[in-house]
PDB file of C-alpha atoms in Angstrom:
ATOM      1  CA  MET A 404       0.097   0.252  -0.576  1.00 66.00           C
ATOM      2  CA  VAL A 405       2.890   2.113   0.166  1.00 76.00           C
ATOM      3  CA  LEU A 406       4.696   1.531  -3.049  1.00 76.00           C
ATOM      4  CA  PRO A 407       4.003   3.478  -6.033  1.00 78.00           C
ATOM      5  CA  ALA A 408       1.608   1.715  -8.554  1.00 76.00           C
ATOM      6  CA  ALA A 409       4.487   1.450 -10.957  1.00 78.00           C
ATOM      7  CA  GLU A 410       6.712   0.280  -8.129  1.00 80.00           C
ATOM      8  CA  MET A 411       4.564  -2.332  -7.715  1.00 75.00           C
ATOM      9  CA  THR A 412       3.586  -3.372 -11.528  1.00 78.00           C
ATOM     10  CA  LYS A 413       6.498  -4.321 -11.881  1.00 79.00           C
ATOM     11  CA  GLN A 414       6.680  -7.434 -10.336  1.00 73.00           C
ATOM     12  CA  MET A 415       2.662  -8.396 -11.698  1.00 73.00           C
ATOM     13  CA  PRO A 416       2.498  -6.565 -14.714  1.00 72.00           C
ATOM     14  CA  MET A 417      -0.695  -8.256 -16.109  1.00 76.00           C
ATOM     15  CA  LEU A 418      -2.413  -6.688 -12.972  1.00 78.00           C
ATOM     16  CA  SER A 419      -2.616  -2.980 -12.329  1.00 82.00           C
ATOM     17  CA  GLY A 420      -2.041  -0.641  -9.130  1.00 81.00           C
ATOM     18  CA  SER A 421      -5.089   0.194  -8.504  1.00 84.00           C
ATOM     19  CA  PHE A 422      -6.279  -2.960  -8.222  1.00 86.00           C
ATOM     20  CA  LEU A 423      -3.276  -4.274  -6.486  1.00 85.00           C
ATOM     21  CA  ARG A 424      -3.897  -1.272  -4.464  1.00 88.00           C
ATOM     22  CA  PHE A 425      -7.840  -1.953  -3.664  1.00 90.00           C
ATOM     23  CA  VAL A 426      -6.695  -5.899  -2.271  1.00 90.00           C
ATOM     24  CA  GLY A 427      -4.288  -4.578  -0.442  1.00 88.00           C
ATOM     25  CA  VAL A 428      -6.985  -2.180   1.163  1.00 91.00           C
ATOM     26  CA  CYS A 429      -9.245  -5.579   1.683  1.00 93.00           C
ATOM     27  CA  GLU A 430      -6.387  -7.643   3.099  1.00 92.00           C
ATOM     28  CA  VAL A 431      -5.399  -4.393   5.992  1.00 94.00           C
ATOM     29  CA  VAL A 432      -9.934  -3.912   6.871  1.00 94.00           C
ATOM     30  CA  GLY A 433     -10.150  -8.116   6.762  1.00 94.00           C
ATOM     31  CA  GLY A 434      -7.015  -8.892   9.163  1.00 93.00           C
ATOM     32  CA  ILE A 435      -9.203  -5.921  11.286  1.00 95.00           C
ATOM     33  CA  GLY A 436     -12.397  -8.103  11.059  1.00 93.00           C
ATOM     34  CA  ILE A 437     -10.408 -10.865  11.906  1.00 93.00           C
ATOM     35  CA  ILE A 438      -8.888  -9.609  15.386  1.00 94.00           C
ATOM     36  CA  LEU A 439     -11.108  -6.279  16.732  1.00 94.00           C
ATOM     37  CA  PRO A 440     -14.920  -8.239  16.467  1.00 91.00           C
ATOM     38  CA  GLY A 441     -12.763 -11.253  18.598  1.00 85.00           C
ATOM     39  CA  LEU A 442     -11.046  -8.569  21.149  1.00 91.00           C
ATOM     40  CA  LEU A 443     -13.800  -6.628  21.604  1.00 93.00           C
ATOM     41  CA  ARG A 444     -16.433  -8.809  21.974  1.00 86.00           C
ATOM     42  CA  ILE A 445     -18.945  -6.976  19.501  1.00 87.00           C
ATOM     43  CA  GLN A 446     -19.856  -7.918  15.870  1.00 86.00           C
ATOM     44  CA  GLN A 447     -18.316 -11.473  16.171  1.00 85.00           C
ATOM     45  CA  TRP A 448     -20.361 -12.477  13.676  1.00 86.00           C
ATOM     46  CA  LEU A 449     -18.336 -10.310  11.266  1.00 90.00           C
ATOM     47  CA  THR A 450     -15.428 -12.943  11.938  1.00 91.00           C
ATOM     48  CA  PRO A 451     -15.415 -15.698   9.678  1.00 92.00           C
ATOM     49  CA  LEU A 452     -17.526 -13.255   7.351  1.00 93.00           C
ATOM     50  CA  ALA A 453     -13.797 -11.484   7.241  1.00 94.00           C
ATOM     51  CA  ALA A 454     -12.146 -14.833   6.895  1.00 94.00           C
ATOM     52  CA  ALA A 455     -14.134 -15.625   3.930  1.00 94.00           C
ATOM     53  CA  CYS A 456     -13.337 -12.528   2.170  1.00 94.00           C
ATOM     54  CA  LEU A 457      -9.937 -13.788   2.724  1.00 96.00           C
ATOM     55  CA  VAL A 458     -10.157 -16.996   1.722  1.00 96.00           C
ATOM     56  CA  VAL A 459     -11.311 -15.367  -1.707  1.00 95.00           C
ATOM     57  CA  ILE A 460      -8.388 -13.521  -1.590  1.00 95.00           C
ATOM     58  CA  MET A 461      -5.869 -16.188  -1.448  1.00 96.00           C
ATOM     59  CA  ILE A 462      -7.432 -18.448  -4.048  1.00 95.00           C
ATOM     60  CA  GLY A 463      -6.581 -15.039  -6.406  1.00 92.00           C
ATOM     61  CA  ALA A 464      -3.044 -15.099  -5.240  1.00 91.00           C
ATOM     62  CA  THR A 465      -2.607 -18.394  -5.543  1.00 94.00           C
ATOM     63  CA  VAL A 466      -4.208 -18.501  -9.124  1.00 92.00           C
ATOM     64  CA  VAL A 467      -1.471 -15.327  -9.715  1.00 88.00           C
ATOM     65  CA  THR A 468       1.484 -16.667  -8.351  1.00 88.00           C
ATOM     66  CA  LEU A 469       0.728 -20.314 -10.262  1.00 91.00           C
ATOM     67  CA  MET A 470       0.406 -18.216 -13.114  1.00 87.00           C
ATOM     68  CA  THR A 471       4.216 -16.032 -12.570  1.00 82.00           C
ATOM     69  CA  GLY A 472       6.121 -19.436 -12.942  1.00 78.00           C
ATOM     70  CA  GLY A 473       6.193 -19.273  -8.620  1.00 76.00           C
ATOM     71  CA  GLY A 474       5.320 -23.403  -7.931  1.00 81.00           C
ATOM     72  CA  ALA A 475       6.511 -23.332  -4.450  1.00 88.00           C
ATOM     73  CA  THR A 476       5.998 -19.487  -3.599  1.00 89.00           C
ATOM     74  CA  ALA A 477       2.300 -20.407  -4.462  1.00 91.00           C
ATOM     75  CA  LEU A 478       2.616 -22.613  -0.972  1.00 93.00           C
ATOM     76  CA  PHE A 479       2.098 -19.726   0.811  1.00 94.00           C
ATOM     77  CA  PRO A 480      -1.074 -18.338  -0.442  1.00 93.00           C
ATOM     78  CA  PHE A 481      -2.740 -21.537  -0.507  1.00 95.00           C
ATOM     79  CA  ALA A 482      -1.248 -22.067   3.425  1.00 95.00           C
ATOM     80  CA  THR A 483      -2.942 -18.773   4.931  1.00 95.00           C
ATOM     81  CA  GLY A 484      -5.881 -19.614   2.494  1.00 95.00           C
ATOM     82  CA  LEU A 485      -6.036 -23.008   4.826  1.00 96.00           C
ATOM     83  CA  LEU A 486      -5.815 -21.762   7.430  1.00 95.00           C
ATOM     84  CA  LEU A 487      -8.177 -19.175   6.583  1.00 94.00           C
ATOM     85  CA  VAL A 488     -10.865 -21.651   5.588  1.00 94.00           C
ATOM     86  CA  PHE A 489     -10.199 -22.944   9.730  1.00 94.00           C
ATOM     87  CA  VAL A 490     -10.693 -19.210  11.409  1.00 92.00           C
ATOM     88  CA  ALA A 491     -13.989 -19.143   8.990  1.00 91.00           C
ATOM     89  CA  TYR A 492     -15.768 -22.254   9.488  1.00 91.00           C
ATOM     90  CA  GLY A 493     -14.739 -22.744  12.837  1.00 89.00           C
ATOM     91  CA  ARG A 494     -16.342 -19.336  14.372  1.00 85.00           C
ATOM     92  CA  TRP A 495     -18.644 -19.816  11.618  1.00 86.00           C
ATOM     93  CA  ARG A 496     -19.839 -23.081  13.916  1.00 82.00           C
ATOM     94  CA  THR A 497     -19.099 -20.943  17.619  1.00 78.00           C
ATOM     95  CA  ALA A 498     -20.834 -18.547  16.456  1.00 69.00           C
ATOM     96  CA  SER A 499     -24.719 -20.573  15.063  1.00 69.00           C
ATOM     97  CA  HIS A 500     -24.237 -22.272  19.015  1.00 69.00           C
ATOM     98  CA  ARG A 501     -23.757 -18.468  20.541  1.00 69.00           C
ATOM     99  CA  ALA A 502     -27.051 -17.838  18.711  1.00 68.00           C
ATOM    100  CA  ALA A 503     -28.950 -21.354  19.567  1.00 69.00           C
ATOM    101  CA  VAL A 504     -28.326 -21.296  23.050  1.00 72.00           C
ATOM    102  CA  ASN A 505     -29.012 -17.312  23.144  1.00 72.00           C
ATOM    103  CA  PHE A 506     -32.298 -18.560  20.760  1.00 70.00           C
ATOM    104  CA  ARG A 507     -33.024 -21.592  23.970  1.00 77.00           C
ATOM    105  CA  MET A 508     -33.185 -18.335  27.198  1.00 77.00           C
ATOM    106  CA  GLU A 509     -34.702 -16.441  24.904  1.00 77.00           C
ATOM    107  CA  ARG A 510     -37.135 -18.777  25.459  1.00 79.00           C
ATOM    108  CA  ARG A 511     -37.030 -19.754  28.564  1.00 80.00           C
ATOM    109  CA  ASP A 512     -37.103 -17.045  29.375  1.00 76.00           C
ATOM    110  CA  GLN A 513     -40.543 -16.113  28.020  1.00 78.00           C
ATOM    111  CA  TYR A 514     -41.756 -19.280  29.099  1.00 79.00           C
ATOM    112  CA  ASN A 515     -40.914 -18.472  32.504  1.00 80.00           C
ATOM    113  CA  ALA A 516     -42.117 -14.551  32.484  1.00 76.00           C
ATOM    114  CA  ASN A 517     -45.386 -16.606  31.357  1.00 65.00           C
TER     115      ASN A 517
END
């Protein structure tokens, strides 16, 4: 995000500088979306959403790295994508479990109030 567009596109001439900046901003926002909801305990449904969006970016990064001839270097975005899949799935499972528990507690409270 700090490099000039010409410097960024030297390594990947098939991608435009503005697209690379967009991807960089998405990665930073996704990283914040993974860390802050759990840390602050607010809007925790954002964590699996951010992880799933970053998986899409990592799929693209793996494909672009393979297209530019970096077979071994494509392992890094691939492994990062796999880790993000585990985060998305695990956080989605805990979020859905937490929602089910809250729903049951609300129903119990309504039943006891009547």
